Amino acid sequence: MTAALPLALSDALRDWLDLGLRWLHVVAATAWIGTSFYFVLLDQSLRPAKDPADRDAGVGGELWEVHGGGFYHVQKYVVAPLRLPDHLAWFKWEAYTTWLSGFGLMLVLYYLEASSALVKPGSDLDPWLAVVLSIALLAVAWIAYDVLNRLVSDARVLWPVLFALVALAAWGSSELFAPRAAWLQLGAMIGTVMAANVFVVIIPSQWELVRAKEAGREPDPAPLLQAKQRSVHNNYLTLPVLLTMLAGHFPFAYGADNAWLVLVVLMVIGGWARLFFNLRHAGRTHWWMPVAGLVAFVALAVAVDRSDDSPAPAATPADVAQGKQIFLSAGCAGCHTLADAGATGTVGPDLDAAAPSASLVAERVRDGKGVMPSFVGSLDDAEIAAVAAYVSDAASG
């Protein structure tokens, strides 16, 4: 393998980093998504304060809740209480930790193994350039989103434009990166937007509110309204991003024809689910919405169904010869050792020593494992069968 960066990780270190960062990422994301879901539910469920004293004190809404064997009475002020309390709970490290741990996973699993995990099979894109493009796209996503939000205030215009940009990013990622990496790249771009919303807009506006109250001046409502808008955007983006976190388990989806479109449709279904619950929290339950979401999911499943695919024909000597060419052109030689192909890669298993069966090779090529990406989408069934036959024949010979 031609290293994308002047760093190398042992298999053991990479595995432990994968486990630790992934665990941290899931824990932090769970906390962040949980707070997002709760506070949007809270905002949508608020009722006008009944006590005149509360209204005079600036309470704009309240909610009674029962949970864990007790009652809770939550109040939200139109702007702020007359006097700040001694203790304020802040919600920010969940977002920061989610992004940092996610970027760490991208570094360990994709950037340091860019030639095998990030670069699209058969592409001439240099691994280091693929890494640069991936990171640059994270910044571009935030800049485009932030500028658009500052220029467009009408949600009827903003959301369609955002949808078009997401679809464009999904298509562009599929053109640049390996199938599994392309889906994760889009998730990382949206996740970067969400974390930047917290870091650049939401938390600074809340600090300004606190400082204004401490100084005895009236807070500027504009940043607060913008922070609320960004918080709602984050809420609708949670399920689409969560989808990309789980996508690595489903090569049939990210390896499908027009996989970028499959991803966009699934993301729309996720956002649709959030809309249903947010409307329900506000007292407007439309049961046709989850039914429509289910119908869309089933229609998508039918559209990408591979059950009718004809099995690849049995490998012939010509197929084995073709398999060798594929092994060399698809980048396999950069990661594996196989004497017959003159390959001396050390990233993946030594195929001469492992002597894998054709079925095992075909499974790994189709589904990927660890840093090895799935080649579904770049190789058809016959080509996968050919390279599997070649590797099995060459390694056992």
mmCIF file of C-alpha atoms in Angstrom:
data_model
loop_
_atom_site.group_PDB
_atom_site.id
_atom_site.type_symbol
_atom_site.label_atom_id
_atom_site.label_comp_id
_atom_site.label_asym_id
_atom_site.label_seq_id
_atom_site.Cartn_x
_atom_site.Cartn_y
_atom_site.Cartn_z
ATOM 1 C CA MET A 1 0.000 0.000 0.000
ATOM 2 C CA THR A 2 1.170 3.515 -0.771
ATOM 3 C CA ALA A 3 0.558 5.306 2.499
ATOM 4 C CA ALA A 4 -1.716 8.316 2.326
ATOM 5 C CA LEU A 5 -0.025 9.804 5.361
ATOM 6 C CA PRO A 6 3.373 9.159 6.944
ATOM 7 C CA LEU A 7 1.746 7.176 9.734
ATOM 8 C CA ALA A 8 0.957 3.519 10.193
ATOM 9 C CA LEU A 9 -1.017 1.705 12.828
ATOM 10 C CA SER A 10 -0.615 -1.874 13.895
ATOM 11 C CA ASP A 11 -3.725 -4.014 13.537
ATOM 12 C CA ALA A 12 -4.061 -4.260 17.322
ATOM 13 C CA LEU A 13 -3.752 -0.505 17.878
ATOM 14 C CA ARG A 14 -6.188 0.252 15.069
ATOM 15 C CA ASP A 15 -8.724 -2.199 16.474
ATOM 16 C CA TRP A 16 -8.516 -0.714 19.979
ATOM 17 C CA LEU A 17 -8.783 2.811 18.642
ATOM 18 C CA ASP A 18 -11.756 1.717 16.573
ATOM 19 C CA LEU A 19 -13.442 0.216 19.641
ATOM 20 C CA GLY A 20 -12.700 3.122 21.963
ATOM 21 C CA LEU A 21 -13.572 5.916 19.557
ATOM 22 C CA ARG A 22 -16.676 4.147 18.288
ATOM 23 C CA TRP A 23 -17.913 3.545 21.839
ATOM 24 C CA LEU A 24 -17.272 7.175 22.781
ATOM 25 C CA HIS A 25 -18.950 8.327 19.574
ATOM 26 C CA VAL A 26 -22.078 6.279 20.261
ATOM 27 C CA VAL A 27 -22.284 7.397 23.911
ATOM 28 C CA ALA A 28 -21.843 11.080 23.047
ATOM 29 C CA ALA A 29 -24.220 10.891 20.081
ATOM 30 C CA THR A 30 -26.850 9.194 22.242
ATOM 31 C CA ALA A 31 -26.601 12.000 24.800
ATOM 32 C CA TRP A 32 -26.724 14.696 22.111
ATOM 33 C CA ILE A 33 -29.661 13.175 20.241
ATOM 34 C CA GLY A 34 -31.473 12.575 23.527
ATOM 35 C CA THR A 35 -31.215 16.222 24.575
ATOM 36 C CA SER A 36 -32.269 17.362 21.103
ATOM 37 C CA PHE A 37 -35.330 15.133 21.140
ATOM 38 C CA TYR A 38 -36.253 16.168 24.686
ATOM 39 C CA PHE A 39 -35.951 19.933 24.247
ATOM 40 C CA VAL A 40 -37.871 19.981 20.969
ATOM 41 C CA LEU A 41 -40.570 17.895 22.649
ATOM 42 C CA LEU A 42 -40.525 20.383 25.520
ATOM 43 C CA ASP A 43 -40.848 23.417 23.248
ATOM 44 C CA GLN A 44 -43.646 21.814 21.245
ATOM 45 C CA SER A 45 -45.537 20.772 24.383
ATOM 46 C CA LEU A 46 -45.417 24.034 26.365
ATOM 47 C CA ARG A 47 -48.703 25.507 27.498
ATOM 48 C CA PRO A 48 -49.314 29.116 28.633
ATOM 49 C CA ALA A 49 -48.450 29.692 32.283
ATOM 50 C CA LYS A 50 -51.573 29.648 34.447
ATOM 51 C CA ASP A 51 -50.213 31.523 37.465
ATOM 52 C CA PRO A 52 -50.390 35.309 36.919
ATOM 53 C CA ALA A 53 -47.254 35.701 39.039
ATOM 54 C CA ASP A 54 -45.350 33.421 36.658
ATOM 55 C CA ARG A 55 -46.564 35.396 33.648
ATOM 56 C CA ASP A 56 -45.506 38.643 35.302
ATOM 57 C CA ALA A 57 -42.074 37.108 35.947
ATOM 58 C CA GLY A 58 -41.641 36.446 32.225
ATOM 59 C CA VAL A 59 -42.667 32.783 31.994
ATOM 60 C CA GLY A 60 -43.820 32.144 28.458
ATOM 61 C CA GLY A 61 -44.826 28.500 28.822
ATOM 62 C CA GLU A 62 -44.825 25.553 31.188
ATOM 63 C CA LEU A 63 -45.146 21.796 31.114
ATOM 64 C CA TRP A 64 -45.997 19.289 33.794
ATOM 65 C CA GLU A 65 -44.283 15.915 33.332
ATOM 66 C CA VAL A 66 -44.292 12.613 35.176
ATOM 67 C CA HIS A 67 -41.262 10.343 34.998
ATOM 68 C CA GLY A 68 -39.276 8.031 37.235
ATOM 69 C CA GLY A 69 -41.878 8.013 39.992
ATOM 70 C CA GLY A 70 -42.221 11.786 40.342
ATOM 71 C CA PHE A 71 -43.687 14.972 38.902
ATOM 72 C CA TYR A 72 -41.677 17.700 37.192
ATOM 73 C CA HIS A 73 -42.742 21.264 36.505
ATOM 74 C CA VAL A 74 -40.727 22.847 33.701
ATOM 75 C CA GLN A 75 -41.016 26.529 32.800
ATOM 76 C CA LYS A 76 -39.594 28.444 29.853
ATOM 77 C CA TYR A 77 -39.090 32.196 29.959
ATOM 78 C CA VAL A 78 -39.889 34.427 27.011
ATOM 79 C CA VAL A 79 -36.341 35.797 27.293
ATOM 80 C CA ALA A 80 -34.833 35.261 30.750
ATOM 81 C CA PRO A 81 -35.794 35.366 34.435
ATOM 82 C CA LEU A 82 -35.529 38.675 36.258
ATOM 83 C CA ARG A 83 -32.525 37.290 38.128
ATOM 84 C CA LEU A 84 -30.219 34.555 36.928
ATOM 85 C CA PRO A 85 -30.018 31.417 39.079
ATOM 86 C CA ASP A 86 -26.783 30.359 40.743
ATOM 87 C CA HIS A 87 -26.517 27.252 38.582
ATOM 88 C CA LEU A 88 -27.213 26.792 34.869
ATOM 89 C CA ALA A 89 -27.027 23.444 33.061
ATOM 90 C CA TRP A 90 -25.372 23.748 29.649
ATOM 91 C CA PHE A 91 -25.665 21.278 26.789
ATOM 92 C CA LYS A 92 -22.657 21.514 24.520
ATOM 93 C CA TRP A 93 -20.051 18.853 25.254
ATOM 94 C CA GLU A 94 -22.331 16.159 23.892
ATOM 95 C CA ALA A 95 -22.106 17.828 20.487
ATOM 96 C CA TYR A 96 -18.382 18.551 20.656
ATOM 97 C CA THR A 97 -17.501 15.040 21.827
ATOM 98 C CA THR A 98 -19.655 13.463 19.129
ATOM 99 C CA TRP A 99 -17.876 15.404 16.407
ATOM 100 C CA LEU A 100 -14.358 14.921 17.789
ATOM 101 C CA SER A 101 -14.803 11.174 18.266
ATOM 102 C CA GLY A 102 -16.386 10.893 14.804
ATOM 103 C CA PHE A 103 -13.495 12.723 13.200
ATOM 104 C CA GLY A 104 -11.125 10.433 15.119
ATOM 105 C CA LEU A 105 -12.857 7.429 13.582
ATOM 106 C CA MET A 106 -12.563 8.953 10.119
ATOM 107 C CA LEU A 107 -8.855 9.459 10.747
ATOM 108 C CA VAL A 108 -8.180 5.932 12.006
ATOM 109 C CA LEU A 109 -10.431 3.952 9.672
ATOM 110 C CA TYR A 110 -10.425 6.018 6.487
ATOM 111 C CA TYR A 111 -7.734 8.696 6.320
ATOM 112 C CA LEU A 112 -4.812 6.546 7.486
ATOM 113 C CA GLU A 113 -6.013 3.755 5.187
ATOM 114 C CA ALA A 114 -7.182 6.027 2.389
ATOM 115 C CA SER A 115 -5.986 3.921 -0.534
ATOM 116 C CA SER A 116 -8.078 0.941 0.548
ATOM 117 C CA ALA A 117 -10.940 2.518 2.482
ATOM 118 C CA LEU A 118 -11.505 6.013 1.098
ATOM 119 C CA VAL A 119 -10.479 6.022 -2.564
ATOM 120 C CA LYS A 120 -13.064 4.650 -4.953
ATOM 121 C CA PRO A 121 -11.877 1.326 -6.426
ATOM 122 C CA GLY A 122 -10.431 1.856 -9.870
ATOM 123 C CA SER A 123 -10.048 5.597 -9.305
ATOM 124 C CA ASP A 124 -6.827 7.441 -10.150
ATOM 125 C CA LEU A 125 -7.324 9.803 -7.199
ATOM 126 C CA ASP A 126 -4.239 9.921 -4.987
ATOM 127 C CA PRO A 127 -4.975 8.836 -1.396
ATOM 128 C CA TRP A 128 -3.598 12.052 0.102
ATOM 129 C CA LEU A 129 -5.798 14.097 -2.219
ATOM 130 C CA ALA A 130 -8.845 12.033 -1.255
ATOM 131 C CA VAL A 131 -8.151 12.866 2.400
ATOM 132 C CA VAL A 132 -7.739 16.565 1.611
ATOM 133 C CA LEU A 133 -10.983 16.586 -0.375
ATOM 134 C CA SER A 134 -12.840 14.795 2.401
ATOM 135 C CA ILE A 135 -11.719 17.299 5.036
ATOM 136 C CA ALA A 136 -12.292 20.267 2.721
ATOM 137 C CA LEU A 137 -15.844 19.112 2.049
ATOM 138 C CA LEU A 138 -16.554 19.196 5.790
ATOM 139 C CA ALA A 139 -15.643 22.884 5.821
ATOM 140 C CA VAL A 140 -17.507 23.584 2.567
ATOM 141 C CA ALA A 141 -20.662 21.994 3.972
ATOM 142 C CA TRP A 142 -20.656 24.314 6.978
ATOM 143 C CA ILE A 143 -19.850 27.446 4.979
ATOM 144 C CA ALA A 144 -22.564 26.762 2.394
ATOM 145 C CA TYR A 145 -25.145 25.980 5.069
ATOM 146 C CA ASP A 146 -24.267 28.967 7.258
ATOM 147 C CA VAL A 147 -24.238 31.466 4.388
ATOM 148 C CA LEU A 148 -27.537 30.129 3.072
ATOM 149 C CA ASN A 149 -29.172 30.486 6.482
ATOM 150 C CA ARG A 150 -27.990 34.067 6.820
ATOM 151 C CA LEU A 151 -29.286 34.973 3.352
ATOM 152 C CA VAL A 152 -32.594 33.097 3.310
ATOM 153 C CA SER A 153 -35.114 33.450 6.116
ATOM 154 C CA ASP A 154 -38.155 31.864 4.466
ATOM 155 C CA ALA A 155 -38.290 28.186 5.452
ATOM 156 C CA ARG A 156 -40.314 27.411 2.318
ATOM 157 C CA VAL A 157 -37.273 28.386 0.285
ATOM 158 C CA LEU A 158 -34.540 27.330 2.723
ATOM 159 C CA TRP A 159 -35.486 23.688 3.140
ATOM 160 C CA PRO A 160 -35.806 22.854 -0.590
ATOM 161 C CA VAL A 161 -32.422 24.461 -1.237
ATOM 162 C CA LEU A 162 -30.865 22.543 1.665
ATOM 163 C CA PHE A 163 -32.359 19.335 0.293
ATOM 164 C CA ALA A 164 -30.870 20.033 -3.131
ATOM 165 C CA LEU A 165 -27.455 20.666 -1.569
ATOM 166 C CA VAL A 166 -27.630 17.416 0.407
ATOM 167 C CA ALA A 167 -28.557 15.500 -2.754
ATOM 168 C CA LEU A 168 -25.679 17.151 -4.607
ATOM 169 C CA ALA A 169 -23.272 16.271 -1.795
ATOM 170 C CA ALA A 170 -24.502 12.659 -1.820
ATOM 171 C CA TRP A 171 -23.944 12.370 -5.549
ATOM 172 C CA GLY A 172 -20.544 14.080 -5.423
ATOM 173 C CA SER A 173 -19.341 11.868 -2.584
ATOM 174 C CA SER A 174 -20.367 8.763 -4.534
ATOM 175 C CA GLU A 175 -18.301 9.976 -7.476
ATOM 176 C CA LEU A 176 -15.207 10.672 -5.361
ATOM 177 C CA PHE A 177 -15.097 8.006 -2.670
ATOM 178 C CA ALA A 178 -15.588 4.278 -2.113
ATOM 179 C CA PRO A 179 -19.269 3.333 -1.662
ATOM 180 C CA ARG A 180 -19.202 2.891 2.116
ATOM 181 C CA ALA A 181 -16.971 5.926 2.594
ATOM 182 C CA ALA A 182 -19.282 8.029 0.400
ATOM 183 C CA TRP A 183 -22.227 7.488 2.714
ATOM 184 C CA LEU A 184 -20.122 8.195 5.775
ATOM 185 C CA GLN A 185 -18.683 11.304 4.125
ATOM 186 C CA LEU A 186 -22.159 12.769 3.733
ATOM 187 C CA GLY A 187 -22.944 11.917 7.342
ATOM 188 C CA ALA A 188 -19.716 13.600 8.446
ATOM 189 C CA MET A 189 -20.588 16.720 6.446
ATOM 190 C CA ILE A 190 -24.028 16.985 8.033
ATOM 191 C CA GLY A 191 -22.584 16.144 11.464
ATOM 192 C CA THR A 192 -20.052 18.943 11.016
ATOM 193 C CA VAL A 193 -22.884 21.357 10.241
ATOM 194 C CA MET A 194 -24.711 20.256 13.385
ATOM 195 C CA ALA A 195 -21.678 20.573 15.657
ATOM 196 C CA ALA A 196 -20.766 23.947 14.137
ATOM 197 C CA ASN A 197 -24.321 25.114 14.760
ATOM 198 C CA VAL A 198 -23.740 24.459 18.445
ATOM 199 C CA PHE A 199 -20.208 25.888 18.567
ATOM 200 C CA VAL A 200 -20.621 28.942 16.311
ATOM 201 C CA VAL A 201 -24.263 29.970 16.785
ATOM 202 C CA ILE A 202 -26.154 28.328 19.641
ATOM 203 C CA ILE A 203 -23.661 28.501 22.516
ATOM 204 C CA PRO A 204 -22.378 32.044 21.710
ATOM 205 C CA SER A 205 -25.962 33.340 21.597
ATOM 206 C CA GLN A 206 -26.657 31.790 24.969
ATOM 207 C CA TRP A 207 -23.507 33.315 26.440
ATOM 208 C CA GLU A 208 -24.589 36.704 25.098
ATOM 209 C CA LEU A 209 -27.956 36.242 26.801
ATOM 210 C CA VAL A 210 -26.261 35.451 30.122
ATOM 211 C CA ARG A 211 -23.851 38.393 29.825
ATOM 212 C CA ALA A 212 -26.694 40.767 28.961
ATOM 213 C CA LYS A 213 -28.643 39.740 32.047
ATOM 214 C CA GLU A 214 -25.538 40.015 34.227
ATOM 215 C CA ALA A 215 -24.911 43.543 32.863
ATOM 216 C CA GLY A 216 -28.528 44.549 33.358
ATOM 217 C CA ARG A 217 -29.201 45.280 29.693
ATOM 218 C CA GLU A 218 -31.883 43.983 27.366
ATOM 219 C CA PRO A 219 -30.653 41.011 25.287
ATOM 220 C CA ASP A 220 -30.696 41.244 21.495
ATOM 221 C CA PRO A 221 -33.424 38.792 20.381
ATOM 222 C CA ALA A 222 -31.968 38.204 16.883
ATOM 223 C CA PRO A 223 -29.145 35.806 17.902
ATOM 224 C CA LEU A 224 -31.565 33.939 20.164
ATOM 225 C CA LEU A 225 -34.016 33.402 17.319
ATOM 226 C CA GLN A 226 -31.185 32.231 15.080
ATOM 227 C CA ALA A 227 -29.971 29.829 17.770
ATOM 228 C CA LYS A 228 -33.472 28.395 18.066
ATOM 229 C CA GLN A 229 -33.650 27.939 14.301
ATOM 230 C CA ARG A 230 -30.323 26.099 14.207
ATOM 231 C CA SER A 231 -31.378 23.898 17.122
ATOM 232 C CA VAL A 232 -34.518 22.865 15.222
ATOM 233 C CA HIS A 233 -32.437 22.162 12.113
ATOM 234 C CA ASN A 234 -30.171 19.912 14.174
ATOM 235 C CA ASN A 235 -33.207 18.040 15.432
ATOM 236 C CA TYR A 236 -34.327 17.190 11.905
ATOM 237 C CA LEU A 237 -30.816 16.155 10.879
ATOM 238 C CA THR A 238 -30.265 13.675 13.732
ATOM 239 C CA LEU A 239 -31.886 10.620 12.137
ATOM 240 C CA PRO A 240 -30.304 11.129 8.691
ATOM 241 C CA VAL A 241 -26.858 11.314 10.326
ATOM 242 C CA LEU A 242 -27.610 8.299 12.520
ATOM 243 C CA LEU A 243 -28.434 6.386 9.342
ATOM 244 C CA THR A 244 -24.962 6.995 7.932
ATOM 245 C CA MET A 245 -23.407 5.811 11.221
ATOM 246 C CA LEU A 246 -25.196 2.476 10.808
ATOM 247 C CA ALA A 247 -24.804 2.161 7.032
ATOM 248 C CA GLY A 248 -21.574 0.170 7.194
ATOM 249 C CA HIS A 249 -23.617 -2.875 8.192
ATOM 250 C CA PHE A 250 -25.656 -2.796 4.982
ATOM 251 C CA PRO A 251 -23.474 -3.181 1.876
ATOM 252 C CA PHE A 252 -26.547 -4.047 -0.207
ATOM 253 C CA ALA A 253 -27.674 -0.442 0.328
ATOM 254 C CA TYR A 254 -24.481 1.575 -0.068
ATOM 255 C CA GLY A 255 -23.383 -0.738 -2.884
ATOM 256 C CA ALA A 256 -26.648 -0.523 -4.807
ATOM 257 C CA ASP A 257 -27.015 1.116 -8.185
ATOM 258 C CA ASN A 258 -27.442 4.860 -7.636
ATOM 259 C CA ALA A 259 -26.556 4.370 -3.982
ATOM 260 C CA TRP A 260 -26.448 8.134 -3.456
ATOM 261 C CA LEU A 261 -30.133 8.326 -4.350
ATOM 262 C CA VAL A 262 -30.909 5.439 -1.992
ATOM 263 C CA LEU A 263 -29.180 7.403 0.767
ATOM 264 C CA VAL A 264 -31.115 10.584 -0.007
ATOM 265 C CA VAL A 265 -34.446 8.746 0.091
ATOM 266 C CA LEU A 266 -33.596 7.103 3.406
ATOM 267 C CA MET A 267 -32.560 10.473 4.835
ATOM 268 C CA VAL A 268 -35.870 11.989 3.741
ATOM 269 C CA ILE A 269 -37.705 9.165 5.506
ATOM 270 C CA GLY A 270 -35.696 9.893 8.668
ATOM 271 C CA GLY A 271 -36.499 13.603 8.541
ATOM 272 C CA TRP A 272 -40.138 12.745 7.854
ATOM 273 C CA ALA A 273 -40.207 10.626 11.024
ATOM 274 C CA ARG A 274 -38.939 13.580 13.076
ATOM 275 C CA LEU A 275 -41.610 15.819 11.545
ATOM 276 C CA PHE A 276 -44.316 13.359 12.588
ATOM 277 C CA PHE A 277 -43.129 13.288 16.200
ATOM 278 C CA ASN A 278 -42.593 17.042 16.401
ATOM 279 C CA LEU A 279 -46.109 17.666 15.150
ATOM 280 C CA ARG A 280 -47.427 15.060 17.584
ATOM 281 C CA HIS A 281 -45.680 16.809 20.483
ATOM 282 C CA ALA A 282 -47.538 19.978 19.460
ATOM 283 C CA GLY A 283 -50.874 18.143 19.608
ATOM 284 C CA ARG A 284 -51.218 17.426 15.876
ATOM 285 C CA THR A 285 -51.065 13.680 15.252
ATOM 286 C CA HIS A 286 -51.288 12.630 11.605
ATOM 287 C CA TRP A 287 -51.225 8.841 11.430
ATOM 288 C CA TRP A 288 -51.036 8.924 7.653
ATOM 289 C CA MET A 289 -47.477 10.224 7.970
ATOM 290 C CA PRO A 290 -45.855 7.060 9.406
ATOM 291 C CA VAL A 291 -47.913 5.018 6.945
ATOM 292 C CA ALA A 292 -46.538 7.127 4.082
ATOM 293 C CA GLY A 293 -43.025 6.701 5.476
ATOM 294 C CA LEU A 294 -43.452 2.935 5.628
ATOM 295 C CA VAL A 295 -44.783 2.843 2.068
ATOM 296 C CA ALA A 296 -41.770 4.856 0.889
ATOM 297 C CA PHE A 297 -39.396 2.484 2.708
ATOM 298 C CA VAL A 298 -41.031 -0.599 1.205
ATOM 299 C CA ALA A 299 -40.999 0.979 -2.261
ATOM 300 C CA LEU A 300 -37.284 1.686 -1.873
ATOM 301 C CA ALA A 301 -36.639 -1.886 -0.715
ATOM 302 C CA VAL A 302 -38.413 -3.218 -3.810
ATOM 303 C CA ALA A 303 -36.474 -0.865 -6.056
ATOM 304 C CA VAL A 304 -33.070 -2.052 -4.785
ATOM 305 C CA ASP A 305 -34.031 -5.701 -4.294
ATOM 306 C CA ARG A 306 -31.264 -8.032 -5.520
ATOM 307 C CA SER A 307 -33.146 -11.301 -5.087
ATOM 308 C CA ASP A 308 -33.658 -11.665 -8.847
ATOM 309 C CA ASP A 309 -29.987 -11.211 -9.694
ATOM 310 C CA SER A 310 -28.748 -14.207 -11.625
ATOM 311 C CA PRO A 311 -25.865 -16.057 -9.966
ATOM 312 C CA ALA A 312 -22.419 -15.606 -11.436
ATOM 313 C CA PRO A 313 -21.385 -18.487 -13.709
ATOM 314 C CA ALA A 314 -18.782 -20.981 -12.519
ATOM 315 C CA ALA A 315 -15.237 -19.676 -12.867
ATOM 316 C CA THR A 316 -13.239 -20.802 -15.912
ATOM 317 C CA PRO A 317 -9.481 -20.466 -16.604
ATOM 318 C CA ALA A 318 -10.349 -17.291 -18.475
ATOM 319 C CA ASP A 319 -12.167 -15.998 -15.410
ATOM 320 C CA VAL A 320 -9.110 -16.723 -13.259
ATOM 321 C CA ALA A 321 -6.947 -14.755 -15.682
ATOM 322 C CA GLN A 322 -9.440 -11.914 -15.589
ATOM 323 C CA GLY A 323 -9.459 -12.150 -11.804
ATOM 324 C CA LYS A 324 -5.721 -11.511 -11.715
ATOM 325 C CA GLN A 325 -6.159 -8.372 -13.778
ATOM 326 C CA ILE A 326 -8.918 -7.183 -11.450
ATOM 327 C CA PHE A 327 -6.785 -7.971 -8.398
ATOM 328 C CA LEU A 328 -4.065 -5.697 -9.753
ATOM 329 C CA SER A 329 -6.278 -2.902 -11.099
ATOM 330 C CA ALA A 330 -8.686 -2.671 -8.163
ATOM 331 C CA GLY A 331 -5.933 -1.927 -5.643
ATOM 332 C CA CYS A 332 -5.922 -5.330 -3.916
ATOM 333 C CA ALA A 333 -2.162 -5.659 -4.419
ATOM 334 C CA GLY A 334 -1.591 -2.506 -2.414
ATOM 335 C CA CYS A 335 -2.993 -4.086 0.743
ATOM 336 C CA HIS A 336 -2.374 -7.848 0.465
ATOM 337 C CA THR A 337 0.562 -10.155 -0.067
ATOM 338 C CA LEU A 338 0.127 -12.600 -2.940
ATOM 339 C CA ALA A 339 3.252 -13.925 -4.614
ATOM 340 C CA ASP A 340 1.603 -14.834 -7.915
ATOM 341 C CA ALA A 341 0.593 -11.189 -8.403
ATOM 342 C CA GLY A 342 3.874 -9.782 -7.095
ATOM 343 C CA ALA A 343 1.913 -8.156 -4.278
ATOM 344 C CA THR A 344 3.621 -7.387 -0.972
ATOM 345 C CA GLY A 345 1.033 -5.273 0.844
ATOM 346 C CA THR A 346 0.845 -5.511 4.630
ATOM 347 C CA VAL A 347 -2.420 -3.741 5.431
ATOM 348 C CA GLY A 348 -4.642 -6.769 4.909
ATOM 349 C CA PRO A 349 -4.079 -10.490 5.501
ATOM 350 C CA ASP A 350 -1.226 -12.344 3.766
ATOM 351 C CA LEU A 351 -3.246 -14.295 1.220
ATOM 352 C CA ASP A 352 -0.465 -16.815 0.581
ATOM 353 C CA ALA A 353 -0.459 -17.712 4.260
ATOM 354 C CA ALA A 354 -4.240 -17.587 4.704
ATOM 355 C CA ALA A 355 -5.062 -19.566 1.525
ATOM 356 C CA PRO A 356 -8.733 -18.486 1.681
ATOM 357 C CA SER A 357 -11.504 -20.279 -0.133
ATOM 358 C CA ALA A 358 -13.152 -18.613 -3.124
ATOM 359 C CA SER A 359 -16.387 -18.210 -1.151
ATOM 360 C CA LEU A 360 -14.585 -16.398 1.675
ATOM 361 C CA VAL A 361 -12.806 -14.080 -0.738
ATOM 362 C CA ALA A 362 -16.077 -13.312 -2.522
ATOM 363 C CA GLU A 363 -17.741 -12.547 0.816
ATOM 364 C CA ARG A 364 -14.961 -10.140 1.846
ATOM 365 C CA VAL A 365 -14.975 -8.409 -1.543
ATOM 366 C CA ARG A 366 -18.751 -8.017 -1.424
ATOM 367 C CA ASP A 367 -19.188 -6.997 2.217
ATOM 368 C CA GLY A 368 -15.794 -5.635 3.253
ATOM 369 C CA LYS A 369 -14.386 -6.033 6.734
ATOM 370 C CA GLY A 370 -12.443 -3.693 8.990
ATOM 371 C CA VAL A 371 -10.620 -1.181 6.806
ATOM 372 C CA MET A 372 -11.373 -3.179 3.672
ATOM 373 C CA PRO A 373 -14.262 -1.562 1.810
ATOM 374 C CA SER A 374 -17.029 -3.327 -0.035
ATOM 375 C CA PHE A 375 -16.425 -3.461 -3.784
ATOM 376 C CA VAL A 376 -20.128 -3.801 -4.565
ATOM 377 C CA GLY A 377 -20.906 -1.018 -6.971
ATOM 378 C CA SER A 378 -17.451 -1.048 -8.530
ATOM 379 C CA LEU A 379 -17.322 -4.769 -9.384
ATOM 380 C CA ASP A 380 -20.224 -6.833 -10.673
ATOM 381 C CA ASP A 381 -20.984 -10.383 -9.516
ATOM 382 C CA ALA A 382 -19.000 -11.989 -12.329
ATOM 383 C CA GLU A 383 -15.939 -9.851 -11.568
ATOM 384 C CA ILE A 384 -16.175 -10.632 -7.855
ATOM 385 C CA ALA A 385 -16.397 -14.334 -8.690
ATOM 386 C CA ALA A 386 -13.398 -14.018 -11.007
ATOM 387 C CA VAL A 387 -11.132 -12.302 -8.472
ATOM 388 C CA ALA A 388 -12.260 -14.767 -5.784
ATOM 389 C CA ALA A 389 -11.415 -17.706 -8.048
ATOM 390 C CA TYR A 390 -8.036 -16.194 -8.859
ATOM 391 C CA VAL A 391 -7.049 -15.484 -5.249
ATOM 392 C CA SER A 392 -8.163 -18.935 -4.098
ATOM 393 C CA ASP A 393 -6.289 -20.629 -6.962
ATOM 394 C CA ALA A 394 -3.103 -18.525 -6.635
ATOM 395 C CA ALA A 395 -2.916 -18.707 -2.845
ATOM 396 C CA SER A 396 -3.405 -22.484 -2.723
ATOM 397 C CA GLY A 397 -0.954 -23.078 -5.542
#
